Amino acid sequence: MASRDDILGAVRRAQPPATAHPGVAGLGNRFPDLPAKFAEMVAVVGGTCLRVPDLAAADRALRELPVHREAKRIASMVPGVGAATFDPVAVADPHELAGMDLCVLAAELGVAENGAVWLDVRKLPHQALFVIPEHVAVVVQASTLVHDMHQAYAAISHAPGFALFLSGPSKTADIEQALVIGAHGARSCTVLLVGA
Amino acid sequence: MGHAESAALFVRDDARAHWHDQALWFVRQKRDAGARSVPDWEALRERAEAIKAHTQSRLAEYLEEFERNATRMGAVVHWAKDGEEHNRIVHGLLQARGAKLLVKSKSMLTEECRLNPYLEARGIEVVDTDLGERIVQLNHQPPSHIVMPAIHMKREEIGVLFHGTIGTQAGLTDPKALTEAARQHLRQKFLGATAGMTGVNFAIAETGGIVVVTNEGNADMGTSLPPIHIASMGIEKVIPRAEDLGVFLRLLARSATGQPVSSYTSHFHGPRKGSELHVVVVDNGRSALLREAGFRRALACIRCGACLNTCPVYRRSGGYSYTWLIPGPIGSTLAPGRDAVAHASLPFASSLCGSCTDVCPVRIDLHHQLLAWRGEIVARGLLPAGKRWGMRLASWLLRFTWLYALAGKAARLALRVLPPAWTRALSGAWGRQRELPVVPPESFRETYRRTRGQP
Ligand code: SF4
């Protein structure tokens, strides 16, 4: 604890005179067609956005995709969407999730300006479920779309646990700036936008 | 060796220097497109600057608030005065749990503390999991850029490196195939890891959470499997509220790569169920920098790399020509604060064009700081002798009109009558890569006097 007090003491002595926090009001972006902008940005960040009227249609659309048709191990966290082959709740050790092909996840909201979705991982049986599968599909209700990150942060709360903004598939450009999809996480990210 | 000498080695390979320049310029252009896509870009920058200034003015309070809330969320907060203490804490945590394989995502702080060699000397395998970081780790090099650690390497070189280290077939140069090989190689490391480590992009005082940003998902792979997650952060990473993230995240990825946001923006509030989260808060010279009214703004840096990508000197001299592990304008302002003797050449590794200041998402006055550091370096007598005498000479020259006029005459005469090879040699570094000018028949003063009378 000696270091703690030393550091805080040194910081306190070094602090400049107080200035006000400017707040975050008055910033942001507005789009005339929210679902269209969101779908556009999902594509920009390397994902695929399918607009469907309801969950049944989301299920049908997903099953037609190669990421579902060719998948052997599928988990679905969204009842009625995707043909689950196993229930991750029954998996004790997250290491056993390695090699799973597809996980279907539900997002709390979607952000139009950057194609990101907010995933509340506290609700999942394993934290790894959004990153370890070869592919992910995310169900977003159109009614949850917000314009920008300011609106997004106004809408989410921070209870103990893990949550994230996921924007498209895992990617890297570390070799000569060439964009490669599928670095460590999902190789594809299909966003099913429901009700728009 | 100072920056100029190392840079001379880099530019000796002309084709590579151009290639490096172009690669970085490409990223700079992507940043421009990203910035233009946001109508309130300048307002965002001003807000980010003001939030950081406010945070600095109450930093101790916010650190305490963060500690309180992080603890409430179930994390354990540690404090380290310097790199040595940081390394000791991390090693202690790993040793107590018998962890032998640590997977680590990008953290310039752990580079600064020299954590890897410390742990390796104590029998712990450390695997950097960001693809670029893994490449330079396998190549036994530090990162040459803070966002793109292997930007200095060509695909052919990476192919040879992977062939020799992770056993890819010889002659592989396709980035896709090389990335796939690294994915398989690192998957095994993730699955075998007994501890995970990350840096921290933002620590939220209000909620006690930490935010880690990656494109690859390596921080998430590294923290969702092993039983312990250690996160290292400098004291300057704390921000007051979660809503402040709206400002910083709209700026960060656009400034770094032009993306509207990174692929994974992970919010850790306490540990995963059945696991531990430890946050190590590190000072290591930061509180001393906070004391410096003229230089403390550099602590606002969110490590986007934009000032490197835009810098005409960085682009043409490469990350390894700098004497500090953070290269480019931000590194050159931070380094002399740590050790002005060792890094005396860095504030001069700039054309002072101001492009860094223009692109910086938190509006750090980088080129002003570099200029101010030059003054400090001169005042402390740390200028190399050649430059010191040159400056003294120039100061005399500019003080006496007659001397200045005489020197001008002499120079014009010399340029006219001496062989070009001689005048070029006399002009020093300036003439090395430039044609010397054609001499005008008379000086500006002479022209003025002839046409307008007495000056
Ligand atoms: S100084 Fe500014 S531009 Fe440079 S890395 Fe830091 S935040 Fe980015």
XYZ file of C-alpha atoms and ligand atoms in Angstrom:
659
model
C 0.000 0.000 0.000
C 3.030 2.255 0.375
C 3.277 2.596 -3.390
C -0.396 3.419 -3.662
C -0.111 6.317 -1.269
C 3.149 7.514 -2.815
C 1.654 7.527 -6.293
C -1.563 9.238 -5.259
C 0.425 11.794 -3.254
C 2.713 12.535 -6.181
C -0.269 12.839 -8.510
C -2.087 15.153 -6.127
C 0.942 17.437 -5.899
C 1.351 17.439 -9.686
C -2.260 18.104 -10.677
C -2.903 21.292 -12.611
C -5.580 23.743 -11.422
C -9.115 22.406 -11.765
C -10.908 22.674 -15.095
C -14.516 21.648 -15.701
C -15.731 18.490 -17.363
C -17.304 19.676 -20.623
C -19.991 16.975 -20.696
C -20.945 15.069 -23.815
C -24.100 16.891 -24.831
C -24.503 18.328 -28.305
C -22.320 15.798 -30.127
C -23.311 13.095 -32.540
C -24.554 12.021 -35.893
C -28.122 11.651 -37.191
C -29.165 9.511 -40.135
C -32.446 9.817 -42.011
C -32.811 6.039 -42.477
C -31.473 4.281 -39.392
C -31.799 0.622 -40.523
C -30.335 1.419 -43.934
C -27.327 3.189 -42.409
C -26.793 0.365 -39.928
C -26.907 -2.259 -42.688
C -24.501 -0.197 -44.777
C -22.022 0.117 -41.914
C -22.191 -3.598 -41.053
C -21.005 -4.219 -44.602
C -18.291 -1.547 -44.277
C -16.842 -3.283 -41.207
C -16.752 -6.626 -43.019
C -20.017 -8.171 -41.849
C -23.184 -9.167 -43.679
C -26.502 -7.635 -42.716
C -29.759 -9.377 -43.585
C -32.978 -7.463 -43.001
C -35.846 -9.750 -42.029
C -39.384 -9.077 -40.784
C -39.379 -11.438 -37.777
C -37.479 -14.171 -35.925
C -38.970 -16.941 -38.065
C -37.658 -15.192 -41.146
C -34.291 -14.688 -39.425
C -34.150 -18.427 -38.813
C -34.974 -19.226 -42.424
C -32.452 -16.733 -43.765
C -29.682 -18.008 -41.499
C -30.249 -21.664 -42.362
C -29.733 -20.908 -46.034
C -26.294 -19.426 -45.497
C -23.123 -21.516 -45.965
C -21.993 -20.597 -42.434
C -25.023 -22.539 -41.186
C -25.364 -25.157 -43.920
C -21.751 -26.242 -43.580
C -21.629 -26.000 -39.780
C -21.384 -29.126 -37.661
C -21.366 -27.709 -34.124
C -23.925 -24.962 -33.669
C -25.089 -23.214 -30.515
C -27.945 -20.747 -30.407
C -28.581 -18.246 -27.661
C -31.670 -17.019 -29.483
C -34.593 -19.443 -29.197
C -35.982 -20.244 -32.612
C -33.021 -19.024 -34.645
C -30.561 -21.565 -36.036
C -30.493 -25.340 -35.666
C -28.507 -25.819 -32.476
C -26.591 -29.068 -32.189
C -25.589 -28.617 -28.570
C -26.319 -26.516 -25.507
C -23.266 -24.621 -24.183
C -24.827 -24.599 -20.714
C -23.984 -28.297 -20.598
C -20.339 -27.602 -21.427
C -18.333 -27.285 -18.229
C -14.991 -26.117 -19.597
C -14.936 -23.299 -22.181
C -11.873 -24.894 -23.814
C -14.251 -27.537 -25.153
C -15.933 -24.853 -27.235
C -12.878 -24.721 -29.498
C -13.756 -25.910 -32.952
C -17.434 -24.978 -32.743
C -18.638 -23.654 -36.057
C -21.414 -21.193 -35.355
C -22.918 -19.357 -32.437
C -26.129 -17.341 -32.700
C -26.203 -14.410 -30.286
C -28.719 -11.736 -29.321
C -27.602 -8.102 -29.265
C -29.018 -5.504 -26.904
C -28.676 -2.732 -29.450
C -27.078 -1.777 -32.755
C -25.196 1.415 -33.638
C -25.836 2.894 -37.077
C -22.707 5.034 -37.369
C -20.296 2.099 -37.062
C -22.213 -1.160 -37.481
C -21.400 -2.256 -33.940
C -23.725 -4.291 -31.738
C -23.723 -4.328 -27.942
C -23.486 -7.876 -26.626
C -24.260 -8.439 -22.974
C -22.062 -11.440 -22.341
C -23.267 -11.680 -18.722
C -26.280 -13.496 -20.112
C -24.190 -16.192 -21.803
C -23.039 -19.391 -20.125
C -19.467 -18.781 -21.373
C -17.649 -15.556 -22.094
C -15.829 -17.169 -25.034
C -19.024 -17.712 -27.045
C -18.694 -14.547 -29.097
C -15.041 -15.003 -29.992
C -14.172 -18.709 -30.105
C -16.619 -19.954 -32.799
C -15.523 -19.982 -36.424
C -18.561 -17.859 -37.279
C -21.078 -15.773 -35.378
C -24.578 -14.602 -36.221
C -26.124 -11.770 -34.240
C -29.819 -11.003 -33.965
C -30.621 -7.294 -33.568
C -34.097 -5.838 -33.188
C -34.554 -2.802 -35.433
C -36.332 -1.047 -32.571
C -33.043 -1.030 -30.613
C -30.999 0.815 -33.241
C -29.341 4.064 -32.173
C -27.595 6.646 -34.310
C -24.197 6.921 -32.655
C -21.998 5.929 -29.741
C -23.302 8.737 -27.525
C -26.810 7.346 -27.759
C -25.445 3.865 -27.242
C -23.705 4.761 -23.984
C -26.799 6.561 -22.783
C -28.741 3.322 -23.274
C -26.429 0.774 -21.644
C -25.630 0.152 -17.997
C -22.570 -1.408 -16.436
C -23.273 -4.176 -13.964
C -20.524 -6.599 -12.906
C -19.487 -8.833 -15.756
C -18.435 -8.603 -19.357
C -19.995 -6.887 -22.340
C -18.697 -5.526 -25.619
C -19.275 -3.678 -28.827
C -18.710 -6.134 -31.643
C -18.251 -4.624 -35.077
C -17.927 -7.148 -37.852
C -15.677 -10.202 -37.894
C -12.178 -10.516 -36.429
C -9.641 -8.854 -38.705
C -6.033 -7.785 -39.068
C -3.898 -5.768 -41.438
C -0.612 -6.465 -39.708
C 1.063 -7.961 -42.773
C 1.803 -5.142 -45.212
C -1.505 -3.442 -44.492
C -3.379 -6.169 -46.381
C -6.795 -6.631 -44.746
C -7.377 -10.252 -43.726
C -10.669 -11.356 -42.173
C -10.483 -13.995 -39.447
C -7.489 -13.274 -37.233
C -8.279 -14.915 -33.888
C -12.025 -14.578 -33.507
C -14.951 -15.267 -35.806
C -14.199 -15.467 -39.518
C -17.572 -13.998 -40.361
C -20.245 -11.956 -38.658
C -23.800 -12.173 -39.955
C -26.151 -9.594 -38.522
C -29.854 -10.418 -38.692
C -31.733 -7.148 -38.405
C -35.259 -8.009 -37.343
C -38.345 -5.885 -37.945
C -37.121 -3.409 -40.506
C 23.577 6.880 -32.116
C 21.131 9.758 -32.498
C 18.073 9.826 -34.708
C 19.788 11.398 -37.701
C 22.505 8.725 -37.805
C 20.010 5.832 -37.527
C 17.751 7.433 -40.086
C 20.686 7.684 -42.493
C 21.015 3.896 -42.298
C 17.290 3.475 -42.963
C 17.228 5.680 -46.052
C 20.267 3.958 -47.518
C 17.802 1.401 -48.893
C 15.977 3.891 -51.056
C 13.305 1.530 -52.379
C 12.417 0.308 -48.909
C 12.299 3.817 -47.504
C 9.805 4.771 -50.206
C 7.776 1.648 -49.621
C 7.608 2.425 -45.893
C 6.608 6.006 -46.587
C 3.812 4.892 -48.915
C 2.483 2.252 -46.520
C 2.109 4.831 -43.745
C 0.696 7.458 -46.070
C -1.981 4.966 -47.118
C -3.024 4.672 -43.454
C -2.972 8.432 -43.065
C -5.360 8.735 -46.031
C -7.706 6.183 -44.504
C -7.667 8.277 -41.353
C -8.626 11.360 -43.357
C -11.587 9.564 -44.907
C -12.652 8.345 -41.457
C -12.423 11.820 -39.969
C -14.396 13.324 -42.843
C -17.214 10.837 -42.289
C -17.954 12.495 -38.943
C -19.561 15.940 -39.229
C -18.675 16.966 -35.674
C -15.030 15.847 -35.877
C -13.468 19.079 -34.633
C -16.031 19.419 -31.845
C -15.231 15.841 -30.825
C -11.510 16.606 -30.690
C -12.108 19.662 -28.550
C -14.334 17.694 -26.219
C -11.763 14.913 -25.936
C -9.059 17.434 -25.126
C -11.213 19.095 -22.479
C -12.208 15.799 -20.854
C -8.548 14.783 -20.638
C -7.573 18.184 -19.198
C -10.339 17.934 -16.619
C -9.303 14.396 -15.718
C -5.684 15.484 -15.231
C -6.803 18.245 -12.900
C -8.481 15.696 -10.627
C -6.473 12.615 -11.460
C -5.867 11.403 -7.910
C -9.578 11.528 -7.115
C -10.494 9.642 -10.264
C -7.864 6.998 -9.591
C -9.289 6.457 -6.127
C -12.812 6.348 -7.482
C -11.715 3.813 -10.073
C -10.042 1.678 -7.420
C -13.132 1.763 -5.222
C -15.507 0.781 -7.997
C -13.226 -1.787 -9.591
C -12.894 -3.451 -6.198
C -16.659 -3.363 -5.768
C -16.929 -5.125 -9.128
C -14.654 -7.866 -7.864
C -11.301 -6.866 -9.374
C -8.087 -6.543 -7.374
C -6.211 -3.270 -7.898
C -2.418 -3.113 -7.487
C -0.171 -0.050 -7.603
C 3.335 0.070 -9.060
C 5.665 3.051 -8.869
C 7.941 1.828 -11.633
C 8.495 -0.910 -14.156
C 10.392 -3.082 -11.701
C 7.529 -3.065 -9.200
C 5.031 -3.744 -11.986
C 6.992 -6.756 -13.144
C 7.347 -8.041 -9.599
C 3.579 -7.839 -9.046
C 2.769 -9.608 -12.312
C 5.339 -12.317 -11.683
C 4.101 -12.779 -8.118
C 0.544 -13.329 -9.327
C 1.635 -15.835 -11.963
C 4.002 -17.691 -9.681
C 1.434 -18.069 -6.915
C -0.907 -19.758 -9.385
C 1.764 -21.848 -11.068
C 1.047 -20.197 -14.406
C 3.667 -21.135 -17.000
C 2.165 -19.828 -20.239
C 0.968 -16.237 -20.463
C -0.906 -14.971 -23.521
C -0.663 -11.218 -23.803
C -2.459 -8.749 -26.040
C -0.965 -5.453 -27.092
C 0.321 -3.227 -24.323
C 3.008 -0.611 -24.865
C 3.209 -0.327 -21.072
C 4.499 -3.866 -20.679
C 7.086 -3.050 -23.363
C 8.037 0.035 -21.396
C 8.438 -2.073 -18.230
C 10.341 -4.744 -20.160
C 8.026 -7.390 -18.747
C 8.712 -10.153 -21.276
C 12.419 -10.628 -20.518
C 11.665 -10.354 -16.794
C 9.138 -13.192 -16.928
C 11.128 -15.289 -19.378
C 14.152 -15.133 -17.094
C 11.904 -16.640 -14.425
C 10.720 -19.547 -16.522
C 7.397 -18.199 -17.792
C 6.635 -18.343 -21.505
C 5.115 -15.086 -22.762
C 3.289 -15.111 -26.077
C 2.339 -11.808 -27.673
C -0.921 -12.546 -29.437
C -1.512 -9.530 -31.633
C -0.369 -10.735 -35.058
C 2.036 -7.841 -35.591
C 3.420 -8.204 -32.080
C 3.845 -11.955 -32.519
C 5.767 -11.319 -35.734
C 8.227 -8.924 -34.098
C 8.459 -11.157 -31.021
C 9.445 -14.133 -33.196
C 11.890 -11.811 -34.956
C 13.375 -10.707 -31.607
C 12.528 -7.073 -32.239
C 10.474 -4.465 -30.412
C 7.431 -3.024 -32.236
C 8.362 -0.386 -34.815
C 4.942 1.294 -34.599
C 2.496 1.531 -31.695
C -0.532 0.317 -33.673
C 1.106 -1.696 -36.481
C 4.105 -3.317 -34.796
C 5.450 -5.048 -37.924
C 4.818 -2.258 -40.444
C 8.528 -2.260 -41.309
C 8.512 -5.866 -42.532
C 7.705 -7.152 -45.997
C 5.531 -10.178 -46.584
C 8.490 -12.127 -47.965
C 10.411 -11.551 -44.750
C 7.455 -12.639 -42.660
C 7.167 -15.746 -44.824
C 10.804 -16.637 -44.147
C 10.361 -15.884 -40.439
C 7.252 -18.076 -40.127
C 8.949 -20.866 -42.044
C 11.813 -20.823 -39.567
C 9.726 -20.412 -36.411
C 6.216 -21.820 -36.730
C 6.911 -24.222 -39.565
C 4.949 -22.839 -42.498
C 6.003 -24.091 -45.918
C 8.910 -22.274 -47.530
C 8.085 -19.470 -49.946
C 4.700 -18.586 -48.426
C 4.070 -14.851 -48.888
C 0.294 -14.468 -49.178
C -0.909 -12.368 -46.192
C -4.072 -14.471 -45.979
C -2.182 -17.741 -45.768
C 0.356 -16.294 -43.324
C -2.421 -14.960 -41.105
C -4.173 -18.322 -41.189
C -0.963 -20.040 -40.114
C -0.592 -17.589 -37.251
C -4.224 -18.166 -36.260
C -3.648 -21.904 -35.959
C -0.354 -21.413 -34.137
C -1.819 -18.924 -31.658
C -5.043 -20.950 -31.163
C -2.899 -23.613 -29.562
C -1.315 -21.006 -27.303
C -4.713 -19.591 -26.305
C -6.016 -23.054 -25.488
C -2.913 -23.918 -23.487
C -2.542 -20.617 -21.643
C -2.756 -20.549 -17.879
C -2.979 -16.760 -17.662
C -4.058 -13.892 -19.876
C -2.811 -10.344 -19.911
C -3.995 -7.172 -21.616
C -3.286 -3.478 -21.668
C -6.030 -0.986 -20.905
C -7.311 1.616 -23.350
C -9.640 3.280 -20.868
C -10.425 2.778 -17.178
C -13.774 4.175 -16.089
C -13.718 5.818 -12.658
C -17.492 5.951 -12.325
C -18.073 2.240 -12.978
C -14.754 0.592 -12.129
C -14.581 -1.014 -15.548
C -11.696 -1.291 -17.991
C -12.037 -1.130 -21.757
C -9.725 -2.979 -24.129
C -9.891 -2.429 -27.873
C -8.636 -4.839 -30.556
C -9.445 -5.758 -34.136
C -8.231 -9.317 -33.970
C -10.108 -10.497 -30.898
C -6.861 -11.600 -29.269
C -7.581 -9.818 -25.991
C -10.914 -11.626 -25.853
C -9.465 -15.035 -26.679
C -6.782 -14.435 -24.070
C -9.184 -13.478 -21.291
C -12.155 -15.760 -21.818
C -10.321 -19.051 -21.265
C -7.578 -18.862 -18.579
C -8.422 -18.543 -14.865
C -6.678 -15.189 -14.406
C -6.657 -11.913 -16.318
C -4.024 -9.303 -15.473
C -4.502 -5.834 -16.977
C -1.750 -3.204 -16.820
C -2.532 0.467 -17.124
C -0.713 3.764 -16.776
C -2.294 6.199 -14.344
C -3.280 8.417 -17.289
C -5.729 5.860 -18.694
C -8.541 6.675 -16.296
C -11.526 8.681 -17.561
C -14.353 10.018 -15.389
C -17.498 8.433 -16.832
C -18.660 5.681 -19.145
C -20.384 8.237 -21.372
C -16.982 9.837 -22.076
C -16.230 6.710 -24.095
C -18.666 7.901 -26.734
C -16.246 10.739 -27.451
C -13.012 8.740 -27.346
C -14.245 5.704 -29.246
C -15.615 7.797 -32.089
C -12.128 9.279 -32.449
C -9.797 6.372 -31.708
C -10.260 3.845 -34.518
C -10.907 6.505 -37.140
C -7.639 8.185 -36.187
C -5.740 4.901 -36.045
C -6.847 3.076 -39.195
C -9.842 4.943 -40.569
C -12.271 2.290 -39.284
C -15.512 3.625 -37.774
C -14.793 1.555 -34.648
C -12.541 -1.393 -33.840
C -13.964 -4.908 -34.133
C -13.890 -5.656 -30.405
C -14.432 -2.971 -27.775
C -14.499 -5.061 -24.624
C -15.780 -3.803 -21.275
C -14.544 -5.730 -18.257
C -16.382 -4.991 -15.022
C -14.858 -7.386 -12.550
C -13.705 -10.926 -13.328
C -15.342 -13.643 -15.387
C -17.280 -16.135 -13.284
C -14.835 -18.522 -11.658
C -11.797 -16.435 -12.580
C -9.763 -13.478 -11.299
C -9.174 -9.959 -12.607
C -6.136 -7.998 -11.425
C -5.497 -4.425 -12.533
C -1.972 -3.043 -12.088
C -1.906 0.759 -12.029
C 1.548 2.036 -13.004
C 3.174 5.430 -12.515
C 6.711 4.964 -13.912
C 7.434 8.633 -14.517
C 3.902 9.761 -15.331
C 3.267 11.779 -12.176
C 6.569 13.564 -12.801
C 5.402 14.474 -16.303
C 2.072 15.669 -14.883
C 4.034 18.220 -12.896
C 5.413 19.842 -16.055
C 2.928 22.512 -17.099
C 4.447 22.756 -20.578
C 4.512 19.036 -21.268
C 1.700 17.376 -19.317
C -0.691 17.471 -22.256
C 1.278 14.579 -23.748
C -0.278 12.395 -21.033
C -3.626 12.727 -22.828
C -2.399 10.466 -25.645
C -4.773 7.626 -26.536
C -2.086 5.842 -28.611
C -3.883 5.963 -31.944
C -0.669 6.276 -33.952
C -2.016 9.016 -36.247
C 0.876 11.365 -35.491
C 3.326 8.644 -36.581
C 1.468 7.928 -39.803
C 1.364 11.553 -40.818
C 4.901 12.471 -39.754
C 7.187 13.052 -42.771
C 10.159 12.155 -40.603
C 8.710 8.944 -39.130
C 7.494 7.777 -42.509
C 10.931 8.226 -44.038
C 13.059 7.037 -41.152
C 11.168 4.097 -39.621
C 10.373 3.255 -36.017
C 13.817 1.913 -35.173
C 15.609 5.172 -35.894
C 14.147 6.608 -32.683
C 15.965 6.018 -29.412
C 12.718 5.373 -27.484
C 10.265 2.503 -27.884
C 7.401 4.844 -28.764
C 8.537 6.422 -32.022
C 7.239 9.410 -33.930
C 6.126 12.785 -32.610
C 4.469 11.523 -29.418
C 7.474 9.362 -28.523
C 9.822 12.248 -29.202
C 7.924 14.469 -26.771
C 7.632 11.784 -24.079
C 11.160 10.406 -24.216
C 13.249 13.462 -23.240
C 11.074 13.869 -20.154
C 12.344 10.484 -19.028
C 15.969 10.923 -20.006
C 16.971 14.109 -21.784
C 20.555 12.938 -22.294
C 19.706 9.617 -23.928
C 16.980 11.121 -26.106
C 18.488 14.538 -26.853
C 18.245 13.995 -30.616
C 14.536 13.167 -30.724
C 12.979 16.649 -30.500
C 15.036 17.457 -33.600
C 13.580 14.491 -35.518
C 10.822 16.733 -36.791
C 10.279 19.304 -39.489
C 7.916 21.138 -37.101
C 5.376 21.104 -39.921
C 2.617 20.659 -37.346
C 0.794 17.849 -39.129
C 0.949 15.728 -35.955
C -0.869 18.422 -34.006
C -3.502 18.688 -36.729
C -4.369 14.994 -36.719
C -4.094 14.276 -32.993
C -7.586 13.264 -31.797
C -6.978 14.733 -28.342
C -5.319 17.869 -29.722
C -1.937 17.501 -28.069
C 0.229 20.429 -29.194
C 2.899 18.014 -30.352
C 5.029 20.271 -32.530
C 4.994 23.033 -29.927
C 6.192 20.522 -27.372
C 8.970 19.387 -29.687
C 10.065 22.991 -30.135
C 9.938 23.581 -26.383
C 12.043 20.472 -25.841
C 14.637 21.812 -28.259
C 14.911 24.872 -26.053
C 15.346 22.639 -23.013
C 18.001 20.546 -24.744
C 19.937 23.704 -25.655
C 19.520 25.197 -22.174
C 20.821 22.018 -20.585
C 23.842 22.038 -22.902
C 22.893 18.738 -24.515
C 23.240 19.803 -28.120
C 25.985 17.953 -30.034
C 29.098 20.129 -30.536
C 28.593 20.619 -34.275
C 25.095 21.939 -33.821
C 26.089 24.013 -30.789
C 28.823 25.855 -32.698
C 26.636 26.180 -35.734
C 23.934 27.841 -33.680
C 26.443 30.143 -32.010
C 27.802 31.155 -35.389
C 24.318 31.787 -36.736
C 23.479 33.908 -33.728
C 26.514 36.147 -34.407
C 25.729 36.272 -38.066
C 22.197 37.467 -37.443
C 23.263 40.000 -34.860
C 25.454 42.175 -37.152
C 24.072 43.469 -40.420
C 27.511 43.970 -41.954
C 28.579 40.450 -41.064
C 25.406 38.998 -42.525
C 25.855 40.973 -45.756
C 29.478 39.905 -45.991
C 28.628 36.242 -45.450
C 25.960 36.485 -48.168
C 28.476 37.922 -50.601
C 31.014 35.268 -49.756
C 28.456 32.504 -50.227
C 27.308 33.859 -53.581
C 30.891 34.127 -54.718
C 31.704 30.639 -53.516
C 28.700 29.161 -55.303
C 29.761 30.877 -58.486
C 33.475 30.094 -58.583
C 34.026 26.926 -56.578
C 33.396 23.481 -58.126
C 29.927 22.133 -57.082
C 31.489 19.203 -55.233
C 33.254 21.664 -52.928
C 30.283 23.881 -52.203
C 28.165 20.826 -51.621
C 30.654 19.565 -49.063
C 30.741 22.986 -47.419
C 26.957 23.111 -47.129
C 26.973 20.105 -44.806
C 23.907 17.883 -44.376
C 21.764 20.326 -46.317
C 23.518 19.703 -49.614
C 23.730 15.946 -49.291
C 20.424 15.246 -51.007
C 19.723 18.615 -52.596
C 20.877 20.670 -55.537
C 22.336 23.949 -54.329
C 20.575 26.991 -55.730
C 21.618 28.942 -58.809
C 23.142 32.191 -57.588
C 21.182 35.352 -58.326
C 23.292 38.269 -59.655
C 22.558 40.416 -56.616
C 21.202 40.011 -53.099
C 17.699 41.013 -52.064
C 19.135 43.995 -50.192
C 20.949 45.141 -53.312
C 17.846 44.806 -55.443
C 15.822 46.710 -52.888
C 18.360 49.505 -52.642
C 18.565 49.810 -56.424
C 14.799 49.985 -56.966
C 13.444 51.612 -53.792
C 16.303 53.529 -52.320
C 17.704 52.954 -48.831
C 16.254 49.921 -46.984
S -0.208 11.930 -29.605
Fe -2.265 12.105 -30.465
S -2.015 11.436 -32.611
Fe -0.174 10.737 -31.499
S -0.678 8.648 -30.848
Fe -1.250 10.010 -29.159
S -3.407 10.451 -29.483
Fe -2.641 9.632 -31.414
